[in-house]
Coordinates of C-alpha atoms in Angstrom, one line a residue:
X1 CA 12.0 0.0 -26.5
X2 CA 8.7 1.3 -27.7
X3 CA 6.1 1.4 -25.0
X4 CA 3.0 -0.7 -25.3
X5 CA 0.7 2.3 -25.5
X6 CA 2.9 3.8 -28.4
X7 CA 2.9 0.3 -30.0
X8 CA -0.9 0.3 -30.1
X9 CA -0.9 3.8 -31.6
X10 CA 1.6 2.8 -34.3
X11 CA -0.4 -0.4 -35.2
X12 CA -3.5 1.8 -35.7
X13 CA -1.4 4.3 -37.8
X14 CA 0.1 1.5 -40.0
X15 CA -3.4 0.0 -40.6
X16 CA -4.6 3.4 -41.9
X17 CA -2.1 3.3 -44.8
X18 CA -2.3 1.2 -48.0
X19 CA 1.1 -0.4 -47.4
X20 CA 1.9 -3.5 -49.5
X21 CA 2.4 -6.8 -47.6
X22 CA 2.5 -7.9 -44.0
X23 CA 4.3 -5.8 -41.4
X24 CA 7.3 -7.7 -40.0
X25 CA 8.8 -4.9 -37.9
X26 CA 8.5 -1.2 -36.9
X27 CA 11.4 0.3 -35.0
X28 CA 12.6 3.8 -34.1
X29 CA 14.8 5.4 -36.8
X30 CA 17.2 8.2 -37.1
X31 CA 18.5 10.9 -34.7
X32 CA 16.1 13.8 -35.5
X33 CA 15.2 16.1 -32.6
X34 CA 11.8 17.4 -33.8
X35 CA 9.6 14.5 -35.1
X36 CA 9.4 10.9 -33.9
X37 CA 10.4 8.6 -36.7
X38 CA 9.9 4.9 -37.2
X39 CA 11.1 2.4 -39.9
X40 CA 8.5 -0.1 -41.0
X41 CA 9.3 -3.3 -43.0
X42 CA 6.7 -5.3 -44.8
X43 CA 6.9 -8.7 -46.4
X44 CA 5.1 -8.7 -49.8
X45 CA 5.3 -12.3 -50.9
X46 CA 9.1 -12.5 -50.5
X47 CA 9.6 -8.9 -51.6
X48 CA 10.6 -6.5 -48.9
X49 CA 8.8 -3.1 -48.9
X50 CA 10.1 -0.4 -46.4
X51 CA 8.4 2.8 -45.3
X52 CA 9.0 5.7 -42.9
X53 CA 6.2 6.6 -40.5
X54 CA 6.6 9.8 -38.6
X55 CA 4.7 11.6 -35.8
X56 CA 4.7 15.3 -36.6
X57 CA 5.7 17.6 -33.7
X58 CA 2.7 19.9 -33.5
X59 CA 4.4 22.0 -30.8
X60 CA 6.7 23.2 -33.6
X61 CA 4.4 22.8 -36.6
X62 CA 1.1 24.0 -35.3
X63 CA -0.7 24.1 -38.7
X64 CA -0.3 20.5 -40.0
X65 CA -2.7 21.0 -42.9
X66 CA -0.4 23.9 -44.2
X67 CA 2.7 21.9 -43.5
X68 CA 1.5 18.9 -45.5
X69 CA 0.1 21.0 -48.3
X70 CA 3.5 22.5 -48.8
X71 CA 5.3 19.2 -48.8
X72 CA 2.8 17.5 -51.0
X73 CA 2.8 20.2 -53.7
X74 CA 6.6 20.6 -53.6
X75 CA 7.3 16.8 -53.8
X76 CA 4.7 16.3 -56.5
X77 CA 6.2 19.2 -58.5
X78 CA 9.8 17.8 -58.0
X79 CA 8.7 14.3 -59.1
X80 CA 7.2 15.6 -62.4
X81 CA 10.3 17.6 -63.1
X82 CA 12.6 14.7 -62.4
X83 CA 10.6 12.3 -64.6
X84 CA 10.6 14.9 -67.4
X85 CA 14.3 15.2 -67.1
X86 CA 14.8 11.4 -67.3
X87 CA 15.5 10.8 -63.7
X88 CA 14.2 8.4 -61.1
X89 CA 11.6 10.2 -59.0
X90 CA 11.4 7.3 -56.5
X91 CA 15.0 7.9 -55.4
X92 CA 15.5 11.6 -56.3
X93 CA 12.5 13.0 -54.5
X94 CA 10.6 12.1 -51.3
X95 CA 7.4 10.1 -52.0
X96 CA 4.7 10.8 -49.5
X97 CA 1.8 8.3 -49.3
X98 CA -1.8 9.3 -48.7
X99 CA -3.7 7.2 -46.2
X100 CA -6.6 4.9 -47.2
X101 CA -9.0 7.8 -47.0
X102 CA -6.9 9.9 -49.3
X103 CA -5.6 12.3 -46.6
X104 CA -2.0 13.5 -46.4
X105 CA -1.8 12.5 -42.7
X106 CA -3.5 10.4 -40.1
X107 CA -4.7 11.7 -36.8
X108 CA -4.4 9.0 -34.1
X109 CA -7.0 8.4 -31.4
X110 CA -4.8 10.4 -29.0
X111 CA -4.8 13.3 -31.5
X112 CA -1.3 12.9 -32.8
X113 CA -0.6 13.6 -36.5
X114 CA 1.2 10.9 -38.4
X115 CA 2.5 10.8 -42.0
X116 CA 4.2 8.2 -44.2
X117 CA 6.6 8.1 -47.1
X118 CA 8.6 5.5 -49.0
X119 CA 12.0 4.7 -47.7
X120 CA 14.8 5.5 -50.2
X121 CA 17.0 2.5 -50.6
X122 CA 20.8 2.4 -50.9
X123 CA 21.3 5.9 -49.6
X124 CA 23.1 7.4 -46.7
X125 CA 23.2 10.7 -44.8
X126 CA 26.3 12.1 -43.1
X127 CA 26.8 14.7 -40.4
X128 CA 30.2 15.8 -41.6
X129 CA 31.9 15.8 -45.0
X130 CA 34.6 13.2 -45.2
X131 CA 36.0 14.9 -48.3
X132 CA 35.6 18.0 -50.4
X133 CA 33.8 15.8 -52.9
X134 CA 31.2 14.9 -50.3
X135 CA 30.5 18.5 -49.7
X136 CA 30.4 19.3 -53.4
X137 CA 27.9 16.6 -54.0
X138 CA 25.7 17.6 -51.1
X139 CA 25.8 21.3 -52.2
X140 CA 25.1 20.2 -55.8
X141 CA 21.9 18.5 -54.5
X142 CA 20.7 21.7 -52.8
X143 CA 21.5 23.6 -56.0
X144 CA 19.6 21.1 -58.0
X145 CA 16.7 21.5 -55.5
X146 CA 16.7 25.2 -56.3
X147 CA 16.9 24.6 -60.0
X148 CA 14.0 22.2 -60.1
X149 CA 11.8 24.5 -58.1
X150 CA 12.9 27.7 -59.9
X151 CA 9.5 28.1 -61.6
X152 CA 7.4 27.0 -58.6
X153 CA 5.3 29.9 -57.3
X154 CA 7.2 30.6 -54.0
X155 CA 4.6 33.0 -52.7
X156 CA 1.9 30.3 -52.8
X157 CA 3.6 28.3 -50.0
X158 CA 2.6 28.6 -46.4
X159 CA 4.9 29.8 -43.7
X160 CA 5.2 26.6 -41.6
X161 CA 7.2 28.5 -39.0
X162 CA 6.3 32.2 -39.3
X163 CA 9.4 34.6 -39.7
X164 CA 11.7 31.6 -39.5
X165 CA 14.6 33.4 -41.4
X166 CA 13.4 36.9 -40.9
X167 CA 16.7 38.0 -39.5
X168 CA 15.7 41.6 -38.6
X169 CA 12.8 40.2 -36.6
X170 CA 15.1 37.7 -34.9
X171 CA 17.3 40.6 -33.9
X172 CA 14.4 42.5 -32.4
X173 CA 13.3 39.4 -30.5
X174 CA 16.9 39.0 -29.3
X175 CA 17.0 42.5 -27.9
X176 CA 13.7 41.9 -26.1
X177 CA 15.2 38.7 -24.6
X178 CA 18.2 40.6 -23.4
X179 CA 16.0 43.3 -21.8
X180 CA 13.9 40.7 -20.0
X181 CA 16.9 38.8 -18.8
X182 CA 14.6 36.1 -17.4
X183 CA 17.4 34.1 -15.7
X184 CA 19.8 36.9 -14.8
X185 CA 22.4 35.6 -17.2
X186 CA 22.8 38.7 -19.5
X187 CA 25.5 40.4 -17.4
X188 CA 27.8 37.4 -17.7
X189 CA 27.6 37.4 -21.5
X190 CA 27.8 41.1 -22.2
X191 CA 30.7 40.7 -24.7
X192 CA 28.6 38.2 -26.8
X193 CA 25.5 40.4 -26.6
X194 CA 27.6 43.5 -27.8
X195 CA 28.9 41.4 -30.7
X196 CA 25.5 40.8 -32.1
X197 CA 24.3 44.3 -31.4
X198 CA 27.4 45.6 -33.4
X199 CA 26.3 43.4 -36.4
X200 CA 22.7 44.6 -36.5
X201 CA 23.2 46.3 -39.9
X202 CA 24.7 43.1 -41.4
X203 CA 21.6 41.2 -40.5
X204 CA 19.5 43.6 -42.6
X205 CA 21.4 43.2 -45.9
X206 CA 19.2 40.5 -47.5
X207 CA 15.9 42.0 -46.2
X208 CA 16.9 45.5 -47.6
X209 CA 18.0 44.0 -50.9
X210 CA 14.6 42.2 -51.3
X211 CA 12.6 45.4 -50.4
X212 CA 14.7 47.2 -53.1
X213 CA 13.9 44.5 -55.7
X214 CA 17.5 43.3 -55.9
X215 CA 16.8 39.7 -54.6
X216 CA 13.9 37.5 -55.8
X217 CA 11.9 35.3 -53.5
X218 CA 12.5 31.6 -54.0
X219 CA 11.3 28.2 -52.8
X220 CA 14.0 27.4 -50.2
X221 CA 14.7 24.5 -47.9
X222 CA 15.6 26.7 -44.9
X223 CA 17.5 24.0 -43.1
X224 CA 20.1 23.2 -45.7
X225 CA 22.5 21.1 -43.5
X226 CA 24.6 18.3 -44.9
X227 CA 22.6 15.6 -43.1
X228 CA 19.5 16.8 -44.9
X229 CA 20.8 15.4 -48.2
X230 CA 20.8 11.7 -49.0
X231 CA 23.9 10.5 -50.9
X232 CA 24.0 7.4 -53.1
X233 CA 25.7 4.6 -51.1
X234 CA 27.8 3.5 -54.1
X235 CA 28.7 6.7 -55.9
X236 CA 28.3 9.2 -52.9
X237 CA 26.7 11.6 -55.3
X238 CA 23.8 13.8 -54.0
X239 CA 20.6 11.9 -54.5
X240 CA 17.7 13.5 -52.7
X241 CA 17.0 16.5 -50.4
X242 CA 15.0 15.4 -47.3
X243 CA 13.4 16.9 -44.2
X244 CA 11.1 19.3 -46.1
X245 CA 9.1 20.7 -43.1
X246 CA 10.7 24.1 -43.4
X247 CA 10.2 24.5 -47.2
X248 CA 8.9 28.0 -47.5
X249 CA 9.5 31.2 -49.5
X250 CA 13.0 32.5 -48.9
X251 CA 16.3 33.5 -50.3
X252 CA 18.6 31.1 -52.2
X253 CA 21.6 32.6 -50.4
X254 CA 20.2 31.5 -47.1
X255 CA 20.2 27.9 -48.1
X256 CA 23.7 28.2 -49.4
X257 CA 24.7 30.1 -46.3
X258 CA 23.3 27.5 -43.9
X259 CA 25.1 24.7 -45.8
X260 CA 28.4 26.6 -45.5
X261 CA 27.8 27.5 -41.8
X262 CA 27.2 23.8 -40.9
X263 CA 29.5 22.1 -43.4
X264 CA 32.6 24.3 -44.0
X265 CA 33.5 24.8 -40.3
X266 CA 36.5 22.8 -39.0
X267 CA 34.9 22.5 -35.6
X268 CA 31.7 21.1 -34.1
X269 CA 28.8 23.4 -33.6
X270 CA 29.2 23.2 -29.8
X271 CA 33.1 23.0 -29.7
X272 CA 34.5 24.6 -26.6
X273 CA 38.0 25.0 -27.9
X274 CA 37.5 27.9 -30.3
X275 CA 41.0 27.4 -31.8
X276 CA 39.5 24.4 -33.5
X277 CA 36.8 26.4 -35.2
X278 CA 37.9 27.9 -38.5
X279 CA 36.4 28.3 -42.0
X280 CA 37.8 25.8 -44.4
X281 CA 38.2 27.7 -47.7
X282 CA 38.6 24.5 -49.6
X283 CA 35.2 23.3 -48.4
X284 CA 33.8 26.8 -49.0
X285 CA 35.0 26.5 -52.6
X286 CA 33.6 23.0 -53.0
X287 CA 30.2 24.2 -51.6
X288 CA 30.1 27.2 -53.9
X289 CA 31.1 25.0 -56.9
X290 CA 28.5 22.4 -56.1
X291 CA 25.6 24.8 -55.3
X292 CA 26.2 27.0 -58.3
X293 CA 26.7 24.1 -60.7
X294 CA 23.5 22.4 -59.4
X295 CA 21.4 25.6 -59.8
X296 CA 22.2 25.5 -63.5
X297 CA 22.1 29.2 -64.2
X298 CA 18.9 30.0 -62.4
X299 CA 20.5 32.4 -59.9
X300 CA 20.7 36.0 -60.8
X301 CA 24.0 37.9 -60.6
X302 CA 22.9 39.7 -57.5
X303 CA 22.1 36.4 -55.8
X304 CA 25.5 35.0 -56.8
X305 CA 27.4 38.1 -55.5
X306 CA 25.6 37.9 -52.2
X307 CA 26.2 34.2 -51.5
X308 CA 29.1 34.9 -49.0
X309 CA 26.9 37.5 -47.3
X310 CA 24.2 34.8 -47.0
X311 CA 26.6 32.5 -45.1
X312 CA 27.5 35.4 -42.7
X313 CA 23.9 36.3 -42.0
X314 CA 22.9 32.7 -41.4
X315 CA 25.8 32.3 -39.0
X316 CA 24.9 35.5 -37.2
X317 CA 21.2 34.5 -37.0
X318 CA 21.9 31.0 -35.7
X319 CA 24.4 32.2 -33.1
X320 CA 22.1 34.9 -31.9
X321 CA 19.3 32.3 -31.5
X322 CA 21.7 30.1 -29.4
X323 CA 22.6 33.1 -27.2
X324 CA 19.0 34.2 -26.8
X325 CA 18.1 30.7 -25.7
X326 CA 20.9 30.7 -23.2
X327 CA 19.7 33.9 -21.7
X328 CA 16.2 32.6 -21.6
X329 CA 17.3 29.5 -19.7
X330 CA 17.7 27.0 -22.5
X331 CA 14.1 26.6 -23.4
X332 CA 14.3 25.8 -27.1
X333 CA 17.4 24.0 -28.1
X334 CA 18.3 20.7 -26.4
X335 CA 21.3 20.9 -24.1
X336 CA 23.7 18.5 -22.4
X337 CA 25.4 21.0 -20.1
X338 CA 24.7 24.3 -18.5
X339 CA 26.8 26.4 -21.0
X340 CA 25.8 24.4 -24.1
X341 CA 23.9 27.1 -25.9
X342 CA 26.6 29.6 -24.9
X343 CA 29.3 27.4 -26.4
X344 CA 27.2 27.1 -29.6
X345 CA 26.8 30.9 -29.8
X346 CA 30.6 31.4 -29.3
X347 CA 31.4 29.0 -32.2
X348 CA 29.1 31.0 -34.4
X349 CA 30.8 34.3 -33.4
X350 CA 34.2 32.7 -34.3
X351 CA 32.8 31.7 -37.7
X352 CA 31.4 35.2 -38.4
X353 CA 34.9 36.6 -37.6
X354 CA 36.3 34.1 -40.1
X355 CA 33.9 35.3 -42.7
X356 CA 34.9 38.9 -42.1
X357 CA 38.7 38.2 -42.1
X358 CA 38.4 36.2 -45.4
X359 CA 35.7 38.4 -47.0
X360 CA 37.8 39.3 -50.1
X361 CA 38.9 35.8 -50.6
X362 CA 35.4 34.3 -50.3
X363 CA 34.0 36.9 -52.7
X364 CA 36.8 36.1 -55.2
X365 CA 36.0 32.4 -55.0
X366 CA 32.3 33.0 -55.8
X367 CA 33.2 35.4 -58.7
X368 CA 35.6 32.8 -60.1
X369 CA 33.1 29.9 -59.8
X370 CA 30.2 31.9 -61.1
X371 CA 32.2 33.5 -63.9
X372 CA 31.2 37.1 -63.0
X373 CA 33.4 40.1 -62.9

């Protein structure tokens, strides 16, 4: 139930947008952990128009102007490309709506920042692939996202979360967290800490390759999980990449890697029984085939060769962040039990070991899919 105070705030927000028709309902929507999302339905003379209105979490995204500038420019660029290619931009790209004053967001009387966009009909998002085809289709959508934005000037985008995927900096922050040991937990997780310390060199691979001119900077999603792609309800083909708050300059292999980390594991991210956590090579192949096909030749040979390394780095980074948060007293990630973040860190360690055990096989899959020697 939405409280009356929040109801009044939402009514004011809705009135600030040029929505078509009369509002019939506005209810909470989705299961996102960052922003507050609502689903608004309008009756427009018998026609139903549906919109998403969202309160932006300004604790996470402190510069809302920069955030919305990124999103507006990227979605506008995507729409133009999709139309040029004969597609349907209303379904294949998010359509953000300016308010009645022409602004990209509305600030409520309480100071909260709200935005709005059109609801994409006849689409679904899933938290786990129900088949290799599902994972191929979602990965293809992320590859297409990379293809469509391949000539967008990546360096012109703002960093909505500074150093979000700067893995070497994440490592330095991790070491500082261990040294502080704010909650006295470090001694009990010494094996896990030592694992990440032993992988410090692995975490520098992409940063070193970029500084040496081997890897180009791209426009990347930076949170390329399966549930951030909408699939067509009827065909289950990848339709639209959503949740663009973390669109920033980055590396294509990190998007691929995050998709693999999340989607090709046989276990849940917080699984306690590590025997259930393995890397499914069939899903890895489906993800590689989809992402490479969707990118349509825009990735360089160096980017292609380093895709498996990107998956390993993203898994190291994510697990290290879980462990750091556990040591800090679970201040960032939401938890349901005392060891929740520690369990998450351990699943990522298991996956990294899987990547290492299967290194030759994974590299062979990418070479085969990408047709490189």
